[in-house]
Coordinates of C-alpha atoms and ligand atoms in Angstrom, one line a residue:
M1 CA -0.6 0.1 -0.1
S2 CA 1.3 3.2 -0.6
D3 CA 2.5 5.5 2.0
S4 CA 2.0 9.0 1.7
I5 CA -1.5 10.4 0.5
V6 CA -2.1 13.8 -1.1
I7 CA -5.2 15.9 -0.3
D8 CA -6.9 18.6 -2.4
G9 CA -9.5 19.5 1.6
G10 CA -12.4 22.2 1.5
I11 CA -15.0 20.0 -0.4
P12 CA -18.2 18.4 2.9
L13 CA -17.6 13.9 2.5
R14 CA -20.8 12.8 1.9
G15 CA -22.3 9.3 0.8
R16 CA -22.3 5.8 3.1
I17 CA -19.7 3.9 4.3
E18 CA -20.3 0.5 6.6
V19 CA -18.0 -0.6 9.8
R20 CA -17.2 -4.5 10.5
G21 CA -16.5 -5.4 13.9
A22 CA -14.5 -4.2 16.1
K23 CA -11.0 -4.4 15.6
N24 CA -11.1 -3.7 19.8
L25 CA -12.9 -7.4 19.7
A26 CA -12.2 -8.5 16.7
T27 CA -8.4 -9.3 18.0
K28 CA -8.7 -10.8 21.1
A29 CA -12.2 -13.2 19.7
M30 CA -9.1 -14.5 17.7
V31 CA -6.7 -14.7 20.7
A32 CA -10.2 -16.4 22.4
A33 CA -9.5 -19.7 19.4
L34 CA -6.7 -20.8 21.2
L35 CA -8.6 -21.4 24.7
G36 CA -11.5 -23.5 22.8
D37 CA -11.4 -28.1 21.7
T38 CA -13.1 -26.8 17.6
P39 CA -12.6 -24.6 15.3
S40 CA -13.7 -20.8 15.8
I41 CA -15.7 -19.0 13.0
L42 CA -15.5 -15.1 13.7
Q43 CA -17.8 -12.6 11.1
D44 CA -17.4 -9.5 10.3
V45 CA -13.5 -9.3 10.7
P46 CA -12.1 -6.0 9.3
Q47 CA -9.3 -6.2 7.1
I48 CA -6.8 -4.2 9.0
S49 CA -3.1 -4.6 9.9
D50 CA -4.1 -6.1 13.4
V51 CA -5.8 -8.3 12.6
S52 CA -2.9 -9.8 10.5
I53 CA -0.1 -9.8 12.5
V54 CA -2.3 -11.5 15.7
T55 CA -3.2 -14.3 12.6
R56 CA 0.9 -14.0 12.3
M57 CA 1.2 -14.8 16.1
L58 CA -1.8 -17.4 16.4
D59 CA 0.1 -19.1 13.2
A60 CA 3.5 -19.6 14.9
Y61 CA 1.5 -21.0 17.8
G62 CA 0.0 -23.6 15.4
V63 CA -3.6 -22.8 14.8
A64 CA -4.9 -22.6 11.5
V65 CA -6.2 -19.4 10.6
T66 CA -8.0 -19.4 6.5
S67 CA -10.9 -17.2 5.5
P68 CA -13.4 -19.1 3.4
E69 CA -14.0 -15.7 2.7
E70 CA -14.0 -12.3 3.2
G71 CA -14.9 -11.4 6.4
V72 CA -14.7 -14.5 8.2
L73 CA -12.2 -15.9 9.9
V74 CA -11.9 -20.0 10.5
L75 CA -9.4 -20.6 13.5
D76 CA -8.1 -24.2 14.2
P77 CA -6.7 -24.8 17.3
S78 CA -6.5 -28.6 17.0
N79 CA -2.6 -28.4 16.5
V80 CA -0.7 -25.7 18.8
E81 CA 2.5 -26.5 19.4
R82 CA 5.7 -24.8 20.9
A83 CA 6.4 -21.5 18.6
H84 CA 9.5 -20.8 17.5
F85 CA 11.7 -17.1 18.5
A86 CA 12.9 -16.1 15.6
Q87 CA 8.7 -16.3 15.3
I88 CA 7.6 -14.4 17.8
D89 CA 11.1 -12.4 17.6
A90 CA 9.3 -11.3 14.2
L91 CA 6.6 -9.3 15.5
A92 CA 8.1 -7.6 18.4
G93 CA 6.3 -4.4 18.6
S94 CA 3.9 -4.7 16.2
S95 CA 0.8 -4.0 18.2
R96 CA -0.1 -4.4 22.1
I97 CA -2.5 -8.1 21.7
P98 CA 0.1 -10.5 22.0
I99 CA -0.1 -10.2 26.0
L100 CA -3.3 -11.4 25.2
F101 CA -1.6 -15.2 24.6
C102 CA -0.6 -15.6 27.6
G103 CA -3.3 -16.8 29.8
P104 CA -4.8 -19.3 26.6
L105 CA -1.2 -20.4 26.4
L106 CA 0.1 -21.4 29.5
H107 CA -3.6 -23.1 29.8
R108 CA -2.9 -25.1 26.2
L109 CA 1.2 -25.4 26.4
G110 CA 2.3 -24.8 30.3
E111 CA 4.1 -22.0 29.0
A112 CA 4.0 -18.6 27.1
L113 CA 6.6 -16.4 25.3
I114 CA 6.0 -13.3 24.4
P115 CA 7.5 -10.6 22.1
D116 CA 8.4 -7.2 23.1
L117 CA 5.0 -5.0 22.9
G118 CA 3.9 -2.2 21.0
G119 CA 0.9 -0.6 19.7
C120 CA 0.1 3.2 19.1
R121 CA 3.2 5.7 20.9
I122 CA 0.5 7.1 23.4
G123 CA 1.9 7.2 26.8
D124 CA 4.3 4.4 29.4
R125 CA 1.7 1.8 28.0
P126 CA 3.0 -0.3 31.2
I127 CA 2.1 -4.4 31.5
D128 CA 2.1 -4.1 35.3
F129 CA -1.8 -4.4 36.1
H130 CA -1.4 -8.1 33.5
M131 CA 1.2 -9.1 34.3
D132 CA 0.2 -8.9 38.3
A133 CA -3.6 -10.5 37.4
L134 CA -0.8 -13.8 35.9
R135 CA 0.7 -13.8 39.4
A136 CA -2.4 -13.9 41.2
F137 CA -3.3 -17.4 39.4
G138 CA -0.2 -18.3 40.0
A139 CA 2.1 -18.1 37.4
I140 CA 5.6 -17.0 36.7
V141 CA 6.5 -14.1 34.9
D142 CA 10.2 -14.2 33.6
K143 CA 11.4 -11.0 31.3
S144 CA 14.3 -12.7 29.0
Y145 CA 15.9 -11.6 25.9
E146 CA 13.5 -13.3 23.8
G147 CA 11.0 -11.4 25.8
I148 CA 8.8 -12.5 28.7
R149 CA 8.8 -15.9 29.0
I150 CA 5.5 -17.4 32.2
T151 CA 5.7 -20.2 33.0
A152 CA 3.2 -22.2 35.5
P153 CA 4.4 -25.4 36.3
D154 CA 1.5 -26.6 38.6
G155 CA -1.6 -24.8 36.2
L156 CA -3.6 -21.4 37.1
T157 CA -6.4 -21.4 39.4
G158 CA -8.8 -18.8 40.2
A159 CA -8.3 -15.8 42.0
N160 CA -9.6 -13.0 44.0
I161 CA -8.3 -10.1 41.8
E162 CA -9.0 -6.0 42.1
L163 CA -7.3 -3.6 39.4
P164 CA -6.1 -0.2 40.1
Y165 CA -7.7 0.8 37.6
P166 CA -9.9 -0.3 35.2
S167 CA -8.2 -1.8 32.4
V168 CA -9.2 -2.6 28.9
G169 CA -6.4 -5.2 28.3
A170 CA -5.8 -6.6 31.6
T171 CA -10.2 -7.8 32.2
E172 CA -9.1 -9.5 28.8
Q173 CA -6.1 -10.5 30.2
V174 CA -7.9 -11.9 33.6
L175 CA -11.4 -13.3 30.7
L176 CA -9.0 -15.4 29.3
T177 CA -6.4 -16.6 31.8
A178 CA -10.1 -17.4 34.1
V179 CA -12.4 -18.7 32.0
R180 CA -10.2 -22.3 32.2
A181 CA -8.3 -21.8 35.7
R182 CA -9.8 -23.8 38.8
G183 CA -12.5 -22.8 40.2
V184 CA -13.6 -19.6 41.0
T185 CA -12.7 -15.6 39.7
E186 CA -13.2 -12.2 41.1
L187 CA -12.3 -9.1 39.0
K188 CA -13.5 -6.6 40.6
N189 CA -13.1 -2.9 39.4
A190 CA -13.3 -4.1 35.9
A191 CA -13.1 -2.5 32.4
I192 CA -17.1 -2.9 31.1
E193 CA -16.5 -1.2 27.7
P194 CA -18.8 -3.2 25.0
E195 CA -16.5 -4.3 23.5
I196 CA -15.7 -6.4 26.8
M197 CA -19.3 -7.4 26.9
D198 CA -19.4 -9.1 23.4
L199 CA -15.6 -10.6 24.6
I200 CA -17.8 -12.2 27.2
A201 CA -20.3 -13.7 24.8
V202 CA -17.5 -15.5 22.6
L203 CA -16.3 -17.0 26.0
Q204 CA -19.6 -18.3 26.8
K205 CA -20.2 -19.4 23.8
M206 CA -17.3 -21.8 24.4
G207 CA -18.4 -22.9 27.7
A208 CA -16.9 -20.3 29.4
I209 CA -18.6 -19.8 33.2
I210 CA -18.8 -15.8 33.5
W211 CA -21.6 -13.3 35.6
M212 CA -22.0 -9.7 36.5
E213 CA -22.4 -7.9 39.7
P214 CA -22.5 -3.8 40.1
N215 CA -20.0 -1.5 39.9
R216 CA -17.9 -3.7 37.4
T217 CA -17.0 -6.9 39.1
I218 CA -17.2 -9.9 37.0
F219 CA -17.1 -12.9 38.8
I220 CA -15.4 -16.7 36.4
E221 CA -15.8 -20.4 37.1
G222 CA -13.4 -21.7 35.4
V223 CA -14.7 -25.1 33.3
E224 CA -11.7 -28.1 32.3
T225 CA -12.5 -27.3 28.7
L226 CA -13.7 -24.9 26.6
S227 CA -15.3 -25.6 22.5
G228 CA -15.3 -23.2 19.3
Y229 CA -17.2 -20.8 18.5
T230 CA -19.3 -19.0 15.7
H231 CA -19.5 -15.4 16.3
R232 CA -19.9 -11.6 14.1
A233 CA -17.8 -9.3 16.1
I234 CA -18.8 -6.3 17.8
F235 CA -19.5 -3.4 14.7
D236 CA -16.1 -0.4 15.1
R237 CA -17.4 2.1 17.7
N238 CA -14.6 4.7 17.3
E239 CA -14.2 4.1 13.8
A240 CA -18.2 5.3 13.2
A241 CA -16.8 7.9 16.0
S242 CA -14.4 8.9 13.4
W243 CA -16.7 9.3 9.8
A244 CA -18.7 10.9 12.0
S245 CA -16.6 13.4 13.3
A246 CA -15.1 13.7 9.7
A247 CA -19.1 14.3 8.4
L248 CA -18.8 17.4 11.4
A249 CA -15.3 19.4 10.6
T250 CA -16.2 18.7 6.3
G251 CA -19.7 20.5 6.6
G252 CA -20.3 17.2 4.8
D253 CA -22.9 13.8 5.4
I254 CA -22.0 10.6 6.4
F255 CA -24.4 7.4 6.0
V256 CA -22.3 4.8 8.5
G257 CA -23.7 1.2 7.9
G258 CA -24.0 -1.1 10.4
A259 CA -23.3 1.4 13.2
K260 CA -26.0 1.1 16.6
Q261 CA -27.0 3.7 18.9
Q262 CA -26.8 2.1 21.7
D263 CA -23.0 1.9 21.8
L264 CA -22.5 5.6 21.0
M265 CA -24.4 7.3 23.0
T266 CA -22.5 9.3 25.0
F267 CA -20.6 9.7 21.7
L268 CA -23.7 10.7 20.3
N269 CA -24.8 13.4 23.0
V270 CA -20.8 14.9 22.5
F271 CA -22.0 15.0 18.5
R272 CA -24.9 16.6 19.4
K273 CA -23.9 19.4 21.5
V274 CA -21.3 20.1 19.4
G275 CA -24.3 20.9 16.8
G276 CA -23.9 18.2 15.1
A277 CA -27.2 16.2 13.3
F278 CA -27.6 12.6 13.1
E279 CA -30.7 9.8 12.5
V280 CA -30.7 6.8 13.4
H281 CA -31.7 3.6 10.8
E282 CA -31.9 -0.1 11.3
D283 CA -28.7 -0.4 9.8
G284 CA -27.0 2.4 10.7
I285 CA -26.4 6.1 11.6
R286 CA -26.1 9.2 9.3
F287 CA -24.5 11.8 10.8
Y288 CA -24.3 15.6 9.4
H289 CA -23.1 19.8 9.7
P290 CA -27.2 20.5 10.1
G291 CA -26.2 24.3 8.6
G292 CA -25.1 26.7 11.1
A293 CA -22.0 27.7 13.8
L294 CA -21.1 24.5 15.9
K295 CA -20.4 25.8 19.6
P296 CA -18.1 24.2 21.6
V297 CA -18.4 21.7 23.6
Q298 CA -15.9 20.6 27.3
V299 CA -15.2 17.2 27.6
E300 CA -13.3 14.3 29.6
T301 CA -12.4 11.1 28.1
D302 CA -13.2 8.0 30.2
V303 CA -13.3 4.3 30.7
H304 CA -16.9 2.9 29.6
P305 CA -19.9 4.7 29.8
G306 CA -17.7 7.7 29.2
F307 CA -16.7 9.5 26.2
M308 CA -14.0 6.6 25.4
T309 CA -10.5 8.5 24.8
D310 CA -10.5 7.1 21.3
W311 CA -12.7 9.9 19.8
Q312 CA -11.1 12.7 20.7
Q313 CA -8.6 12.9 18.0
P314 CA -11.2 13.4 15.3
L315 CA -14.0 15.7 17.5
I316 CA -11.1 17.8 18.4
V317 CA -10.5 18.7 14.6
A318 CA -14.1 19.7 14.2
L319 CA -13.6 21.5 17.4
T320 CA -11.7 23.9 15.5
Q321 CA -14.8 24.8 13.3
A322 CA -17.1 25.0 16.5
E323 CA -17.1 29.1 17.6
G324 CA -15.6 29.7 20.9
V325 CA -13.4 28.0 23.3
S326 CA -13.4 23.7 24.0
V327 CA -11.8 22.2 26.5
V328 CA -10.8 18.0 26.2
H329 CA -9.9 16.0 29.5
E330 CA -7.4 13.6 28.8
T331 CA -7.3 11.3 31.6
V332 CA -6.9 7.4 30.6
Y333 CA -3.5 8.3 28.9
E334 CA -1.1 10.4 29.7
N335 CA 0.3 11.5 26.7
R336 CA -2.2 12.0 24.2
F337 CA -2.2 15.3 22.7
G338 CA 0.9 15.0 20.7
F339 CA -1.2 15.3 17.3
T340 CA -2.1 18.1 17.8
D341 CA 1.5 19.8 17.4
A342 CA 0.5 19.1 13.4
L343 CA -3.3 21.0 13.4
V344 CA -1.4 24.0 15.2
E345 CA 0.7 24.4 12.0
M346 CA -2.3 23.8 9.7
G347 CA -3.8 27.2 10.9
A348 CA -5.5 25.7 14.2
D349 CA -6.1 27.9 18.2
I350 CA -5.3 24.7 20.3
V351 CA -3.0 25.2 23.2
V352 CA -1.8 21.3 25.3
H353 CA -1.4 21.5 29.3
Q354 CA 0.7 18.7 30.3
D355 CA -0.8 19.0 34.3
G356 CA -4.1 19.2 33.2
L357 CA -6.7 21.9 34.2
E358 CA -8.9 22.4 36.9
S359 CA -12.6 22.7 36.4
V360 CA -15.2 23.6 38.3
T361 CA -17.3 21.1 36.0
R362 CA -15.6 17.9 36.0
R363 CA -17.8 14.2 36.3
V364 CA -14.7 12.9 36.2
P365 CA -12.0 12.9 39.1
R366 CA -8.9 14.4 38.3
R367 CA -5.8 11.3 37.4
K368 CA -2.6 12.3 38.4
L369 CA -1.6 12.2 34.2
E370 CA -3.8 13.9 32.7
Q371 CA -3.6 16.9 30.3
A372 CA -5.9 18.5 28.6
A373 CA -6.1 20.4 25.2
V374 CA -7.7 24.5 24.9
I375 CA -8.8 24.4 21.4
T376 CA -10.0 28.0 20.2
G377 CA -12.6 28.7 16.7
P378 CA -13.2 28.9 14.5
T379 CA -10.1 28.9 12.2
P380 CA -9.3 28.3 8.5
L381 CA -7.4 25.5 8.5
H382 CA -5.0 25.1 5.7
G383 CA -2.5 22.7 4.0
A384 CA 0.2 21.2 4.9
D385 CA 2.8 17.8 4.8
V386 CA 2.1 15.9 7.7
R387 CA 3.4 12.6 9.5
V388 CA 0.8 10.4 11.5
P389 CA 1.9 9.7 14.2
D390 CA -0.4 7.4 16.2
L391 CA -3.9 5.6 14.9
R392 CA -6.9 7.7 15.8
G393 CA -3.8 11.4 15.7
G394 CA -3.5 9.3 12.1
F395 CA -6.9 10.4 10.6
S396 CA -7.7 13.2 11.8
Y397 CA -5.4 14.4 10.0
L398 CA -7.0 12.6 7.2
I399 CA -10.2 15.4 8.7
A400 CA -8.1 17.7 9.2
A401 CA -6.5 17.5 5.7
L402 CA -10.6 17.8 4.1
T403 CA -11.4 19.1 6.4
A404 CA -8.6 22.7 5.1
E405 CA -8.6 25.1 2.0
G406 CA -4.7 23.7 -0.3
R407 CA -2.9 20.8 -0.4
S408 CA -1.8 18.7 1.8
T409 CA 0.5 15.1 2.2
V410 CA 0.4 12.8 4.5
T411 CA 3.0 10.2 5.2
N412 CA 3.3 7.1 6.9
L413 CA -0.3 5.8 6.6
G414 CA 0.5 2.6 7.5
I415 CA 0.1 3.1 10.7
I416 CA -4.1 4.0 9.9
S417 CA -4.3 0.9 8.4
R418 CA -3.6 -1.0 11.5
G419 CA -7.4 0.0 12.8
Y420 CA -9.2 1.6 10.4
E421 CA -10.3 -1.0 6.8
H422 CA -10.3 0.1 3.9
F423 CA -9.8 4.0 4.3
V424 CA -9.2 4.3 0.5
E425 CA -12.0 3.1 -0.7
K426 CA -14.1 5.3 1.7
L427 CA -12.4 8.0 1.0
E428 CA -12.7 7.8 -2.7
A429 CA -17.0 6.2 -1.8
L430 CA -17.6 9.4 0.4
G431 CA -15.8 12.0 -2.4
A432 CA -13.0 13.1 -1.0
R433 CA -10.3 14.7 -4.1
F434 CA -6.8 13.2 -2.9
E435 CA -3.8 11.7 -5.0
L436 CA -1.9 7.9 -3.4
V437 CA 2.1 8.5 -3.8
G438 CA 4.5 6.3 -2.4
Ligands
LIG501 C1 -6.9 -0.7 24.9 O1 -6.1 -0.2 25.1 C2 -7.7 -0.7 23.9 N1 -6.2 -1.5 21.9 C3 -6.7 0.9 23.0 O2 -7.4 1.7 21.6 C4 -8.0 2.0 24.0 O3 -7.8 3.3 23.9 C5 -8.0 1.2 25.2 O4 -8.0 0.0 25.7 C6 -8.9 2.4 26.5 O5 -9.9 1.7 25.8 C7 -7.2 -2.7 22.4 O6 -8.4 -2.6 22.6 C8 -6.2 -3.5 21.6 P1 -6.0 -0.3 29.1 P2 -5.2 -1.2 26.5 O7 -5.3 -1.3 29.3 O8 -6.3 -2.3 27.3 C9 -3.0 1.7 32.1 C10 -6.7 2.3 19.8 O9 -6.6 3.2 18.7 N2 -2.7 0.4 32.3 O10 -7.9 0.2 29.5 O11 -3.9 -1.0 26.7 C11 -2.2 2.6 30.9 O12 -1.3 2.7 30.9 C12 -7.0 2.4 21.3 O13 -7.9 1.5 19.6 C13 -1.8 0.6 33.7 O14 -0.9 1.5 33.9 O15 -6.2 0.3 27.6 C14 -3.4 3.2 30.7 O16 -3.2 4.7 31.3 C15 -5.2 2.5 21.7 N3 -1.0 -1.0 33.3 C16 -4.8 2.9 31.3 O17 -4.2 1.8 32.1 C17 -1.4 -2.3 33.0 O18 -1.1 -2.7 33.3 C18 -5.7 3.1 30.5 O19 -5.4 1.5 29.9 C19 -2.3 -1.9 31.6 C20 -3.1 -0.7 31.4

């Protein structure tokens, strides 16, 4: 695929595109297939590079992954075997998903070798919650030059775990480990994102016993065997919200096929407050700019059911066109406003407060490492040459280039294909004027 795109901006995006299964569920459901004794079938799998990376990791461990038709994966774990170091090492730095192989591999092989992780550079992104949880199940964690080696000589036993923060990945780690551990696991302060609920649905189809109590508590009763599943992945909320912000910023009108209201309610409220309009249909949601001025907002990112950290970057581009001062408080990651530098180069007025800002209207208590971005608009954007820094920041550059007057070049597009399926074809369908280069 080309590495760069030259965009002639200033044209409202209009038309219909489809979103398929969520990156942040499909990749985890693929890992869950390792736990079954029989093949699993996953439907609505997006063609994105994170899916390819997990496919390679599964392949290294002997899981046969085939695709009988577009969007469908059959994952056969009948011949799970130890991986060669070179195969694992080749995946180092490419994604964070491999960390979730730990529990399933411990159950299947008694040991797990995990490459050094990658993923978006949006802060430290430590794995201490994951490792502490695995130790609570009885695993032994060794960090070596090869990566992380985890063993469980006495098998894994259910545990009482309380996460210091409702981490998505650590909750998934506990679920994928507890389902086949001996006894009952109680997980307190769990993340409850819709993708996690969908992963629980996958595991229940496989034979797991999982129930929830109020206040973010999940119980898992371990079972001896699990079988394969057939499952259609939940739609990609982050992609849907990204296209919605693109419609707003460019003054356009986009029908996002496959988007569902229930899982986007928090986003829809903010979208409406900014001055965007939407219509909920059976088969998707139409997002459009109804005319008139956009309004400034105060937003705090948070864990579900709050406003997702992955929604703020595309929204910020729309906020550069709102009349007045908006504030976005980032409370999930400690360094997720780096992408705004390029927006400033394109004419936006954005000031990032690295130590955050106090505000009397805050809903989320201030976190230690948070930051705030103050966006003053409206500011016309002009074309520039920008380089994609991370997945969501990168998509926001596409939106900025589409909104700007004049020509922009966006390079390092490979990162965007980690999470946005066929985004070039979708831009074409929406009437964007661009050319791929490189
Ligand atoms: C998932 O990342 C998503 N990635 C992220 O999507 C998303 O932004 C994030 O959840 C929050 O919703 C995938 O699902 C692959 P976390 P994850 O553990 O699981 C701290 C995208 O663009 N933390 O909930 O890695 C961490 O540093 C992305 O699609 C620890 O301190 O997120 C962060 O501040 C990027 N120790 C906070 O918790 C740990 O061991 C939340 O992280 C783990 C996390």
